[in-house]
PDB file of C-alpha atoms in Angstrom:
ATOM      1  CA  MET A 866     -53.394 -15.387  18.324  1.00 35.00           C
ATOM      2  CA  VAL A 867     -50.526 -14.710  20.987  1.00 41.00           C
ATOM      3  CA  LYS A 868     -50.253 -10.995  21.887  1.00 47.00           C
ATOM      4  CA  PRO A 869     -47.699  -8.944  23.478  1.00 46.00           C
ATOM      5  CA  MET A 870     -49.024  -8.713  26.768  1.00 44.00           C
ATOM      6  CA  ILE A 871     -48.962  -5.913  28.858  1.00 40.00           C
ATOM      7  CA  LEU A 872     -48.687  -6.302  32.750  1.00 42.00           C
ATOM      8  CA  ASP A 873     -51.904  -5.152  34.792  1.00 46.00           C
ATOM      9  CA  GLN A 874     -52.692  -1.140  35.343  1.00 45.00           C
ATOM     10  CA  PRO A 875     -52.138  -0.056  38.873  1.00 48.00           C
ATOM     11  CA  SER A 876     -53.719   1.531  40.499  1.00 48.00           C
ATOM     12  CA  GLN A 877     -54.120   5.245  39.763  1.00 49.00           C
ATOM     13  CA  SER A 878     -55.171   8.189  41.926  1.00 53.00           C
ATOM     14  CA  PRO A 879     -57.091  11.594  40.321  1.00 54.00           C
ATOM     15  CA  GLY A 880     -54.803  13.029  37.576  1.00 56.00           C
ATOM     16  CA  THR A 881     -52.258  10.710  37.140  1.00 62.00           C
ATOM     17  CA  VAL A 882     -52.118   8.177  34.587  1.00 70.00           C
ATOM     18  CA  GLY A 883     -49.221   4.791  34.397  1.00 76.00           C
ATOM     19  CA  LEU A 884     -49.302   1.595  33.462  1.00 79.00           C
ATOM     20  CA  THR A 885     -46.395  -1.188  34.500  1.00 86.00           C
ATOM     21  CA  LEU A 886     -44.391  -2.470  31.347  1.00 91.00           C
ATOM     22  CA  PRO A 887     -41.804  -5.377  30.865  1.00 96.00           C
ATOM     23  CA  VAL A 888     -38.272  -3.815  30.509  1.00 98.00           C
ATOM     24  CA  ALA A 889     -36.212  -5.017  29.116  1.00 98.00           C
ATOM     25  CA  LEU A 890     -32.038  -3.564  27.929  1.00 98.00           C
ATOM     26  CA  THR A 891     -29.936  -3.976  24.715  1.00 98.00           C
ATOM     27  CA  ILE A 892     -26.603  -3.091  25.672  1.00 98.00           C
ATOM     28  CA  ALA A 893     -25.574  -2.148  21.845  1.00 97.00           C
ATOM     29  CA  GLY A 894     -24.523   0.726  18.964  1.00 96.00           C
ATOM     30  CA  SER A 895     -26.047   2.992  17.752  1.00 96.00           C
ATOM     31  CA  ASP A 896     -26.967   2.623  13.853  1.00 95.00           C
ATOM     32  CA  SER A 897     -26.943   6.621  12.603  1.00 95.00           C
ATOM     33  CA  GLY A 898     -29.289   5.050   9.564  1.00 93.00           C
ATOM     34  CA  GLY A 899     -32.223   3.976  12.351  1.00 93.00           C
ATOM     35  CA  GLY A 900     -31.938   0.462  10.116  1.00 93.00           C
ATOM     36  CA  ALA A 901     -29.577  -2.441  12.902  1.00 94.00           C
ATOM     37  CA  GLY A 902     -28.593  -1.992  16.465  1.00 95.00           C
ATOM     38  CA  ILE A 903     -29.857   0.092  19.268  1.00 97.00           C
ATOM     39  CA  GLN A 904     -32.344   2.076  17.175  1.00 97.00           C
ATOM     40  CA  ALA A 905     -33.626  -1.021  15.969  1.00 97.00           C
ATOM     41  CA  ASP A 906     -33.251  -3.193  19.481  1.00 98.00           C
ATOM     42  CA  LEU A 907     -35.721   0.302  20.891  1.00 97.00           C
ATOM     43  CA  LYS A 908     -37.697  -0.321  17.762  1.00 96.00           C
ATOM     44  CA  THR A 909     -38.871  -4.234  18.415  1.00 97.00           C
ATOM     45  CA  PHE A 910     -39.287  -3.188  22.191  1.00 97.00           C
ATOM     46  CA  ALA A 911     -41.762  -0.800  21.651  1.00 94.00           C
ATOM     47  CA  PHE A 912     -43.653  -3.103  18.869  1.00 92.00           C
ATOM     48  CA  LEU A 913     -44.266  -6.430  21.625  1.00 94.00           C
ATOM     49  CA  ASN A 914     -44.989  -3.440  24.354  1.00 93.00           C
ATOM     50  CA  VAL A 915     -41.872  -3.777  26.334  1.00 96.00           C
ATOM     51  CA  HIS A 916     -40.469  -0.536  27.872  1.00 97.00           C
ATOM     52  CA  GLY A 917     -37.027  -0.383  26.084  1.00 98.00           C
ATOM     53  CA  THR A 918     -33.571   1.060  28.202  1.00 98.00           C
ATOM     54  CA  CYS A 919     -30.217   1.178  26.704  1.00 98.00           C
ATOM     55  CA  ALA A 920     -26.030   1.090  27.368  1.00 98.00           C
ATOM     56  CA  LEU A 921     -24.427   2.704  24.180  1.00 98.00           C
ATOM     57  CA  THR A 922     -21.329   1.169  23.827  1.00 97.00           C
ATOM     58  CA  CYS A 923     -20.377   3.260  20.540  1.00 95.00           C
ATOM     59  CA  VAL A 924     -21.191   5.606  18.069  1.00 95.00           C
ATOM     60  CA  THR A 925     -21.212   4.709  13.863  1.00 92.00           C
ATOM     61  CA  ALA A 926     -21.638   6.622  11.179  1.00 93.00           C
ATOM     62  CA  GLN A 927     -23.907   4.505   9.252  1.00 91.00           C
ATOM     63  CA  ASN A 928     -26.444   4.884   6.194  1.00 92.00           C
ATOM     64  CA  THR A 929     -27.325   2.065   3.895  1.00 90.00           C
ATOM     65  CA  LEU A 930     -24.366   1.933   2.068  1.00 91.00           C
ATOM     66  CA  GLY A 931     -22.260   1.208   4.696  1.00 88.00           C
ATOM     67  CA  VAL A 932     -20.351   2.492   7.724  1.00 89.00           C
ATOM     68  CA  THR A 933     -17.798   5.046   7.532  1.00 90.00           C
ATOM     69  CA  GLN A 934     -17.276   5.424  10.841  1.00 92.00           C
ATOM     70  CA  VAL A 935     -16.508   3.913  14.009  1.00 92.00           C
ATOM     71  CA  ALA A 936     -15.617   5.719  17.919  1.00 94.00           C
ATOM     72  CA  ALA A 937     -15.700   3.256  21.650  1.00 95.00           C
ATOM     73  CA  MET A 938     -17.110   5.074  24.162  1.00 97.00           C
ATOM     74  CA  ASP A 939     -15.195   4.651  27.699  1.00 98.00           C
ATOM     75  CA  PRO A 940     -16.294   1.103  29.053  1.00 98.00           C
ATOM     76  CA  SER A 941     -16.938   3.095  32.802  1.00 98.00           C
ATOM     77  CA  LEU A 942     -20.045   5.020  31.061  1.00 98.00           C
ATOM     78  CA  VAL A 943     -21.372   2.034  29.486  1.00 98.00           C
ATOM     79  CA  VAL A 944     -21.499   0.604  33.499  1.00 98.00           C
ATOM     80  CA  ALA A 945     -22.142   3.307  34.046  1.00 98.00           C
ATOM     81  CA  GLN A 946     -25.346   2.792  32.120  1.00 98.00           C
ATOM     82  CA  ILE A 947     -25.650  -0.294  32.212  1.00 98.00           C
ATOM     83  CA  GLU A 948     -26.338   0.275  36.734  1.00 98.00           C
ATOM     84  CA  ALA A 949     -28.194   3.561  36.784  1.00 98.00           C
ATOM     85  CA  VAL A 950     -31.156   1.386  34.260  1.00 98.00           C
ATOM     86  CA  ILE A 951     -31.134  -2.248  35.999  1.00 98.00           C
ATOM     87  CA  THR A 952     -30.938  -0.509  39.567  1.00 97.00           C
ATOM     88  CA  ASP A 953     -33.584   2.205  38.900  1.00 97.00           C
ATOM     89  CA  LEU A 954     -36.017   0.550  36.575  1.00 95.00           C
ATOM     90  CA  GLY A 955     -35.459  -2.818  37.098  1.00 93.00           C
ATOM     91  CA  VAL A 956     -34.810  -5.466  34.402  1.00 97.00           C
ATOM     92  CA  GLN A 957     -36.957  -8.811  33.092  1.00 98.00           C
ATOM     93  CA  SER A 958     -34.223  -9.474  29.865  1.00 98.00           C
ATOM     94  CA  LEU A 959     -31.431  -7.894  28.347  1.00 98.00           C
ATOM     95  CA  LYS A 960     -29.493  -8.636  25.378  1.00 98.00           C
ATOM     96  CA  THR A 961     -25.886  -7.721  23.828  1.00 98.00           C
ATOM     97  CA  GLY A 962     -25.136  -6.695  20.679  1.00 96.00           C
ATOM     98  CA  MET A 963     -21.841  -4.469  18.778  1.00 95.00           C
ATOM     99  CA  LEU A 964     -19.536  -4.821  22.175  1.00 96.00           C
ATOM    100  CA  LEU A 965     -16.896  -3.582  20.214  1.00 94.00           C
ATOM    101  CA  THR A 966     -13.740  -3.257  21.878  1.00 94.00           C
ATOM    102  CA  GLY A 967     -11.925  -6.057  24.349  1.00 95.00           C
ATOM    103  CA  ASP A 968     -12.504  -3.826  27.250  1.00 97.00           C
ATOM    104  CA  ILE A 969     -15.583  -2.959  26.575  1.00 97.00           C
ATOM    105  CA  MET A 970     -16.570  -7.018  27.052  1.00 96.00           C
ATOM    106  CA  ILE A 971     -14.681  -6.516  30.095  1.00 97.00           C
ATOM    107  CA  ALA A 972     -16.844  -4.264  31.574  1.00 98.00           C
ATOM    108  CA  VAL A 973     -20.058  -5.386  29.675  1.00 98.00           C
ATOM    109  CA  GLY A 974     -19.587  -8.625  32.049  1.00 97.00           C
ATOM    110  CA  ASP A 975     -17.815  -7.841  35.086  1.00 97.00           C
ATOM    111  CA  THR A 976     -21.030  -6.116  35.325  1.00 98.00           C
ATOM    112  CA  LEU A 977     -23.474  -9.019  34.348  1.00 97.00           C
ATOM    113  CA  SER A 978     -21.940 -11.060  36.125  1.00 96.00           C
ATOM    114  CA  GLN A 979     -23.001  -9.303  39.052  1.00 96.00           C
ATOM    115  CA  TYR A 980     -26.512  -9.863  37.420  1.00 97.00           C
ATOM    116  CA  PRO A 981     -26.586 -13.209  36.511  1.00 95.00           C
ATOM    117  CA  LYS A 982     -30.271 -14.269  37.224  1.00 96.00           C
ATOM    118  CA  ILE A 983     -31.491 -11.341  34.412  1.00 98.00           C
ATOM    119  CA  PRO A 984     -31.944 -14.076  31.600  1.00 97.00           C
ATOM    120  CA  TRP A 985     -29.346 -12.317  28.253  1.00 98.00           C
ATOM    121  CA  VAL A 986     -28.823 -13.124  24.663  1.00 98.00           C
ATOM    122  CA  LEU A 987     -26.404 -12.207  23.250  1.00 98.00           C
ATOM    123  CA  ASP A 988     -25.229 -11.414  19.364  1.00 96.00           C
ATOM    124  CA  PRO A 989     -22.231 -12.072  18.835  1.00 94.00           C
ATOM    125  CA  VAL A 990     -21.510  -8.913  16.195  1.00 90.00           C
ATOM    126  CA  MET A 991     -18.608 -10.192  15.290  1.00 88.00           C
ATOM    127  CA  VAL A 992     -17.839 -10.049  11.526  1.00 79.00           C
ATOM    128  CA  SER A 993     -21.370  -8.720   9.148  1.00 71.00           C
ATOM    129  CA  ARG A 994     -23.561 -11.241   7.420  1.00 66.00           C
ATOM    130  CA  SER A 995     -21.908 -10.374   4.312  1.00 63.00           C
ATOM    131  CA  GLY A 996     -18.827 -12.104   6.122  1.00 63.00           C
ATOM    132  CA  SER A 997     -17.027  -8.521   7.176  1.00 69.00           C
ATOM    133  CA  LYS A 998     -14.563  -9.039  10.527  1.00 74.00           C
ATOM    134  CA  LEU A 999     -16.083  -6.177  12.449  1.00 79.00           C
ATOM    135  CA  MET A1000     -13.957  -6.881  15.969  1.00 84.00           C
ATOM    136  CA  ASP A1001     -10.183  -7.229  16.305  1.00 85.00           C
ATOM    137  CA  ASP A1002      -8.762 -11.415  17.301  1.00 88.00           C
ATOM    138  CA  ARG A1003      -8.526  -9.750  20.951  1.00 91.00           C
ATOM    139  CA  ALA A1004     -11.703  -8.375  20.865  1.00 91.00           C
ATOM    140  CA  ILE A1005     -13.006 -12.388  19.566  1.00 92.00           C
ATOM    141  CA  GLY A1006     -10.738 -14.245  22.300  1.00 93.00           C
ATOM    142  CA  ILE A1007     -12.647 -11.880  25.644  1.00 95.00           C
ATOM    143  CA  LEU A1008     -15.894 -12.416  23.958  1.00 95.00           C
ATOM    144  CA  GLN A1009     -15.116 -16.170  23.289  1.00 93.00           C
ATOM    145  CA  SER A1010     -13.279 -16.835  26.589  1.00 93.00           C
ATOM    146  CA  GLN A1011     -15.434 -13.976  29.688  1.00 93.00           C
ATOM    147  CA  LEU A1012     -19.346 -13.460  27.626  1.00 96.00           C
ATOM    148  CA  LEU A1013     -20.384 -16.769  26.006  1.00 95.00           C
ATOM    149  CA  PRO A1014     -20.431 -19.076  29.212  1.00 93.00           C
ATOM    150  CA  ARG A1015     -22.641 -16.800  30.516  1.00 94.00           C
ATOM    151  CA  ALA A1016     -24.967 -15.925  28.017  1.00 96.00           C
ATOM    152  CA  THR A1017     -28.610 -17.605  28.318  1.00 97.00           C
ATOM    153  CA  LEU A1018     -28.924 -17.574  24.366  1.00 97.00           C
ATOM    154  CA  ILE A1019     -26.217 -17.118  22.176  1.00 97.00           C
ATOM    155  CA  THR A1020     -27.648 -16.115  18.111  1.00 96.00           C
ATOM    156  CA  PRO A1021     -24.386 -16.229  16.360  1.00 95.00           C
ATOM    157  CA  ASN A1022     -24.905 -16.118  12.090  1.00 92.00           C
ATOM    158  CA  ARG A1023     -22.674 -18.536   9.669  1.00 91.00           C
ATOM    159  CA  TYR A1024     -19.650 -17.436   9.873  1.00 91.00           C
ATOM    160  CA  GLU A1025     -19.507 -15.945  13.568  1.00 93.00           C
ATOM    161  CA  ALA A1026     -20.639 -19.965  13.751  1.00 94.00           C
ATOM    162  CA  GLU A1027     -17.800 -20.711  11.486  1.00 94.00           C
ATOM    163  CA  ILE A1028     -15.226 -18.961  13.768  1.00 93.00           C
ATOM    164  CA  LEU A1029     -16.676 -20.181  17.186  1.00 94.00           C
ATOM    165  CA  SER A1030     -17.435 -23.931  16.352  1.00 95.00           C
ATOM    166  CA  GLY A1031     -14.161 -24.559  14.230  1.00 95.00           C
ATOM    167  CA  ILE A1032     -15.527 -25.524  11.273  1.00 96.00           C
ATOM    168  CA  ARG A1033     -17.606 -24.374   7.802  1.00 95.00           C
ATOM    169  CA  VAL A1034     -21.239 -23.454   7.496  1.00 93.00           C
ATOM    170  CA  THR A1035     -22.912 -24.087   4.531  1.00 91.00           C
ATOM    171  CA  ASP A1036     -25.850 -26.175   4.997  1.00 89.00           C
ATOM    172  CA  ALA A1037     -28.626 -27.527   7.226  1.00 89.00           C
ATOM    173  CA  ALA A1038     -26.362 -30.269   8.303  1.00 92.00           C
ATOM    174  CA  SER A1039     -23.038 -28.247   9.125  1.00 93.00           C
ATOM    175  CA  GLN A1040     -25.716 -25.929  11.104  1.00 93.00           C
ATOM    176  CA  GLU A1041     -26.820 -28.323  13.125  1.00 94.00           C
ATOM    177  CA  GLN A1042     -23.090 -29.640  13.142  1.00 96.00           C
ATOM    178  CA  ALA A1043     -21.768 -25.483  14.141  1.00 96.00           C
ATOM    179  CA  ALA A1044     -24.776 -25.811  16.936  1.00 96.00           C
ATOM    180  CA  ARG A1045     -23.336 -29.231  19.144  1.00 96.00           C
ATOM    181  CA  ILE A1046     -19.959 -28.100  19.108  1.00 96.00           C
ATOM    182  CA  ILE A1047     -20.546 -24.258  20.201  1.00 96.00           C
ATOM    183  CA  HIS A1048     -22.821 -25.571  23.068  1.00 95.00           C
ATOM    184  CA  ASP A1049     -20.302 -27.752  24.166  1.00 93.00           C
ATOM    185  CA  ARG A1050     -17.594 -25.055  24.296  1.00 91.00           C
ATOM    186  CA  TYR A1051     -19.840 -22.743  26.565  1.00 89.00           C
ATOM    187  CA  PRO A1052     -22.747 -24.824  27.928  1.00 83.00           C
ATOM    188  CA  THR A1053     -24.419 -22.563  29.666  1.00 79.00           C
ATOM    189  CA  ALA A1054     -25.729 -21.598  26.595  1.00 86.00           C
ATOM    190  CA  VAL A1055     -28.033 -22.517  24.512  1.00 96.00           C
ATOM    191  CA  VAL A1056     -27.171 -21.654  20.716  1.00 97.00           C
ATOM    192  CA  LEU A1057     -29.769 -20.490  17.613  1.00 97.00           C
ATOM    193  CA  VAL A1058     -27.096 -20.725  14.724  1.00 95.00           C
ATOM    194  CA  LYS A1059     -28.592 -18.320  12.044  1.00 92.00           C
ATOM    195  CA  GLY A1060     -28.977 -19.231   8.748  1.00 86.00           C
ATOM    196  CA  GLY A1061     -29.978 -15.788   6.427  1.00 74.00           C
ATOM    197  CA  GLY A1062     -26.569 -15.972   4.999  1.00 69.00           C
ATOM    198  CA  LEU A1063     -27.077 -18.830   3.263  1.00 72.00           C
ATOM    199  CA  GLN A1064     -28.200 -20.168   0.704  1.00 67.00           C
ATOM    200  CA  GLY A1065     -31.255 -22.089  -1.015  1.00 65.00           C
ATOM    201  CA  SER A1066     -33.096 -24.646   1.202  1.00 64.00           C
ATOM    202  CA  ALA A1067     -31.364 -23.361   4.211  1.00 68.00           C
ATOM    203  CA  GLN A1068     -31.666 -19.467   3.709  1.00 73.00           C
ATOM    204  CA  GLY A1069     -33.229 -18.163   6.945  1.00 74.00           C
ATOM    205  CA  VAL A1070     -33.860 -21.596   8.896  1.00 87.00           C
ATOM    206  CA  ASP A1071     -32.454 -20.861  12.512  1.00 92.00           C
ATOM    207  CA  TRP A1072     -30.960 -23.854  14.353  1.00 93.00           C
ATOM    208  CA  TRP A1073     -31.675 -24.409  17.840  1.00 96.00           C
ATOM    209  CA  TRP A1074     -29.502 -26.843  19.888  1.00 96.00           C
ATOM    210  CA  ASP A1075     -30.236 -26.636  23.737  1.00 95.00           C
ATOM    211  CA  GLY A1076     -28.484 -30.034  24.820  1.00 93.00           C
ATOM    212  CA  GLN A1077     -31.410 -32.041  24.780  1.00 93.00           C
ATOM    213  CA  ARG A1078     -33.561 -30.506  21.562  1.00 93.00           C
ATOM    214  CA  SER A1079     -32.604 -30.147  17.774  1.00 94.00           C
ATOM    215  CA  GLN A1080     -34.735 -28.842  15.291  1.00 93.00           C
ATOM    216  CA  ALA A1081     -34.425 -26.610  12.520  1.00 93.00           C
ATOM    217  CA  LEU A1082     -36.928 -23.133  13.188  1.00 92.00           C
ATOM    218  CA  ARG A1083     -38.140 -22.310  10.443  1.00 86.00           C
ATOM    219  CA  THR A1084     -40.007 -19.657   8.891  1.00 82.00           C
ATOM    220  CA  GLU A1085     -41.731 -18.500   4.867  1.00 81.00           C
ATOM    221  CA  THR A1086     -38.511 -17.511   3.113  1.00 83.00           C
ATOM    222  CA  VAL A1087     -39.022 -13.460   1.976  1.00 86.00           C
ATOM    223  CA  ASP A1088     -38.322 -11.701  -1.060  1.00 85.00           C
ATOM    224  CA  THR A1089     -35.555  -8.779  -0.327  1.00 89.00           C
ATOM    225  CA  PRO A1090     -33.102  -7.041  -0.633  1.00 90.00           C
ATOM    226  CA  HIS A1091     -33.637  -5.094   2.853  1.00 90.00           C
ATOM    227  CA  THR A1092     -32.509  -7.034   5.238  1.00 88.00           C
ATOM    228  CA  HIS A1093     -30.348  -4.697   7.299  1.00 89.00           C
ATOM    229  CA  GLY A1094     -31.122  -4.753  10.989  1.00 89.00           C
ATOM    230  CA  THR A1095     -32.124  -8.661  11.023  1.00 93.00           C
ATOM    231  CA  GLY A1096     -30.052 -10.123  13.528  1.00 93.00           C
ATOM    232  CA  CYS A1097     -30.360  -7.246  15.353  1.00 95.00           C
ATOM    233  CA  THR A1098     -34.030  -6.968  15.460  1.00 96.00           C
ATOM    234  CA  LEU A1099     -34.820 -11.042  16.356  1.00 97.00           C
ATOM    235  CA  SER A1100     -32.404 -11.219  18.904  1.00 97.00           C
ATOM    236  CA  ALA A1101     -34.210  -7.963  20.434  1.00 98.00           C
ATOM    237  CA  ALA A1102     -37.481  -9.751  20.014  1.00 97.00           C
ATOM    238  CA  ILE A1103     -36.899 -12.819  22.357  1.00 98.00           C
ATOM    239  CA  ALA A1104     -35.207 -10.742  24.873  1.00 98.00           C
ATOM    240  CA  ALA A1105     -38.931  -8.785  24.523  1.00 98.00           C
ATOM    241  CA  PHE A1106     -40.905 -11.628  25.135  1.00 98.00           C
ATOM    242  CA  LEU A1107     -38.804 -13.247  27.959  1.00 98.00           C
ATOM    243  CA  ALA A1108     -39.357  -9.770  29.253  1.00 98.00           C
ATOM    244  CA  GLN A1109     -42.526 -10.658  29.367  1.00 96.00           C
ATOM    245  CA  GLY A1110     -42.463 -13.753  31.026  1.00 96.00           C
ATOM    246  CA  TYR A1111     -42.161 -16.104  27.663  1.00 97.00           C
ATOM    247  CA  GLY A1112     -39.955 -19.066  28.142  1.00 97.00           C
ATOM    248  CA  LEU A1113     -37.234 -19.377  25.596  1.00 97.00           C
ATOM    249  CA  TRP A1114     -38.386 -21.729  23.313  1.00 97.00           C
ATOM    250  CA  ASP A1115     -41.240 -19.777  22.945  1.00 97.00           C
ATOM    251  CA  ALA A1116     -39.630 -16.311  22.713  1.00 97.00           C
ATOM    252  CA  THR A1117     -37.877 -17.948  20.361  1.00 97.00           C
ATOM    253  CA  LEU A1118     -40.362 -18.360  17.980  1.00 96.00           C
ATOM    254  CA  GLN A1119     -42.374 -15.495  18.176  1.00 95.00           C
ATOM    255  CA  ALA A1120     -39.055 -13.433  18.169  1.00 96.00           C
ATOM    256  CA  LYS A1121     -39.414 -15.533  14.848  1.00 94.00           C
ATOM    257  CA  ILE A1122     -42.987 -14.815  13.317  1.00 93.00           C
ATOM    258  CA  TYR A1123     -41.565 -11.178  14.288  1.00 94.00           C
ATOM    259  CA  VAL A1124     -38.825 -10.915  12.369  1.00 94.00           C
ATOM    260  CA  THR A1125     -40.641 -12.630   9.454  1.00 92.00           C
ATOM    261  CA  GLN A1126     -43.541 -10.216   9.472  1.00 91.00           C
ATOM    262  CA  ALA A1127     -40.858  -7.677   9.386  1.00 92.00           C
ATOM    263  CA  LEU A1128     -39.139  -8.673   6.232  1.00 91.00           C
ATOM    264  CA  HIS A1129     -42.698  -9.248   4.635  1.00 90.00           C
ATOM    265  CA  HIS A1130     -42.246  -4.674   5.704  1.00 90.00           C
ATOM    266  CA  SER A1131     -38.647  -4.107   4.746  1.00 90.00           C
ATOM    267  CA  LEU A1132     -38.251  -0.243   3.935  1.00 90.00           C
ATOM    268  CA  ALA A1133     -36.756   0.304   0.726  1.00 92.00           C
ATOM    269  CA  LEU A1134     -34.792   3.197   1.340  1.00 92.00           C
ATOM    270  CA  GLY A1135     -31.624   4.924   0.760  1.00 91.00           C
ATOM    271  CA  GLN A1136     -29.202   4.303  -2.676  1.00 93.00           C
ATOM    272  CA  GLY A1137     -28.441   0.596  -0.622  1.00 91.00           C
ATOM    273  CA  GLN A1138     -30.069  -2.145   1.711  1.00 90.00           C
ATOM    274  CA  GLY A1139     -32.941  -0.683   3.216  1.00 91.00           C
ATOM    275  CA  PRO A1140     -34.252  -2.197   7.044  1.00 91.00           C
ATOM    276  CA  VAL A1141     -36.719  -4.167   7.964  1.00 92.00           C
ATOM    277  CA  GLY A1142     -40.210  -2.975   9.114  1.00 90.00           C
ATOM    278  CA  HIS A1143     -39.920  -2.986  12.790  1.00 90.00           C
ATOM    279  CA  SER A1144     -42.243  -0.143  12.563  1.00 83.00           C
ATOM    280  CA  PHE A1145     -44.944  -1.159  10.370  1.00 73.00           C
ATOM    281  CA  PRO A1146     -48.507  -1.613  11.989  1.00 58.00           C
ATOM    282  CA  ILE A1147     -47.621   1.900  12.067  1.00 57.00           C
ATOM    283  CA  LEU A1148     -48.524   1.601   8.146  1.00 53.00           C
ATOM    284  CA  GLY A1149     -51.768  -0.440   9.355  1.00 50.00           C
ATOM    285  CA  ARG A1150     -50.501  -3.756   9.666  1.00 50.00           C
ATOM    286  CA  ASP A1151     -51.278  -5.731  11.863  1.00 54.00           C
ATOM    287  CA  TRP A1152     -49.027  -8.149  14.368  1.00 51.00           C
ATOM    288  CA  GLU A1153     -49.991 -12.043  13.484  1.00 55.00           C
ATOM    289  CA  GLY A1154     -48.522 -14.347  16.186  1.00 56.00           C
ATOM    290  CA  SER A1155     -49.044 -17.614  16.653  1.00 52.00           C
ATOM    291  CA  ASP A1156     -51.366 -20.025  18.369  1.00 47.00           C
TER     292      ASP A1156
END
């Protein structure tokens, strides 16, 4: 069984206590309902024994029924948050989620270009799992031209993969084709096309393509309507395992296991779609990684 890794405890002097943990950074928006965004990322980091840090890009008024209002942060403040974290705490990995505006994307891309050795998991957050567009065409263009080529791993859902590849994604075969097309267009990144929005045997199956390995990543299908935050949680979990020192492939496999268990313990909260159970160990559940 793979357990989340804690680094060696530093030497202690009388009266002091301290552990050294890997550090991961999430650059994303706030979900006031606590199921996605920054909140989901930090819960995921904490469960996986990684110290979570954040740079907030936008604030949403949101619950299980949907989003009612969004306000973007000033790009200079987003940059200040990123630099404050990296220059002091050091960061072993990072993920980006909702960046919302083209100006924030430009600022984030320019800042992260100064730290090319930090693994970067990029969740595009262009289109929701239900197909609703989450940013304008200018922002999508900037994401494609300035951010995707710099990322280590891209994790588009089916609708985002359709925009990035130009083909319809309806099944495993088109998932694989889309992943190959996206990789050809943004050759620095590994592509993981998520299948949470697909139907039938392709539901929940993600397709990996890194230029050499083409493989479907399958876990059991979990029958629950409470799946809010699944995409955020997957990318955050990959970043957490990268921070622990896992390679990208193994980090992705372990993240899939974590998300599957979180779905098994999803939360029936509110009047709509509840979140996955990021904190299921608090309820007495055990983490069961792979051997």
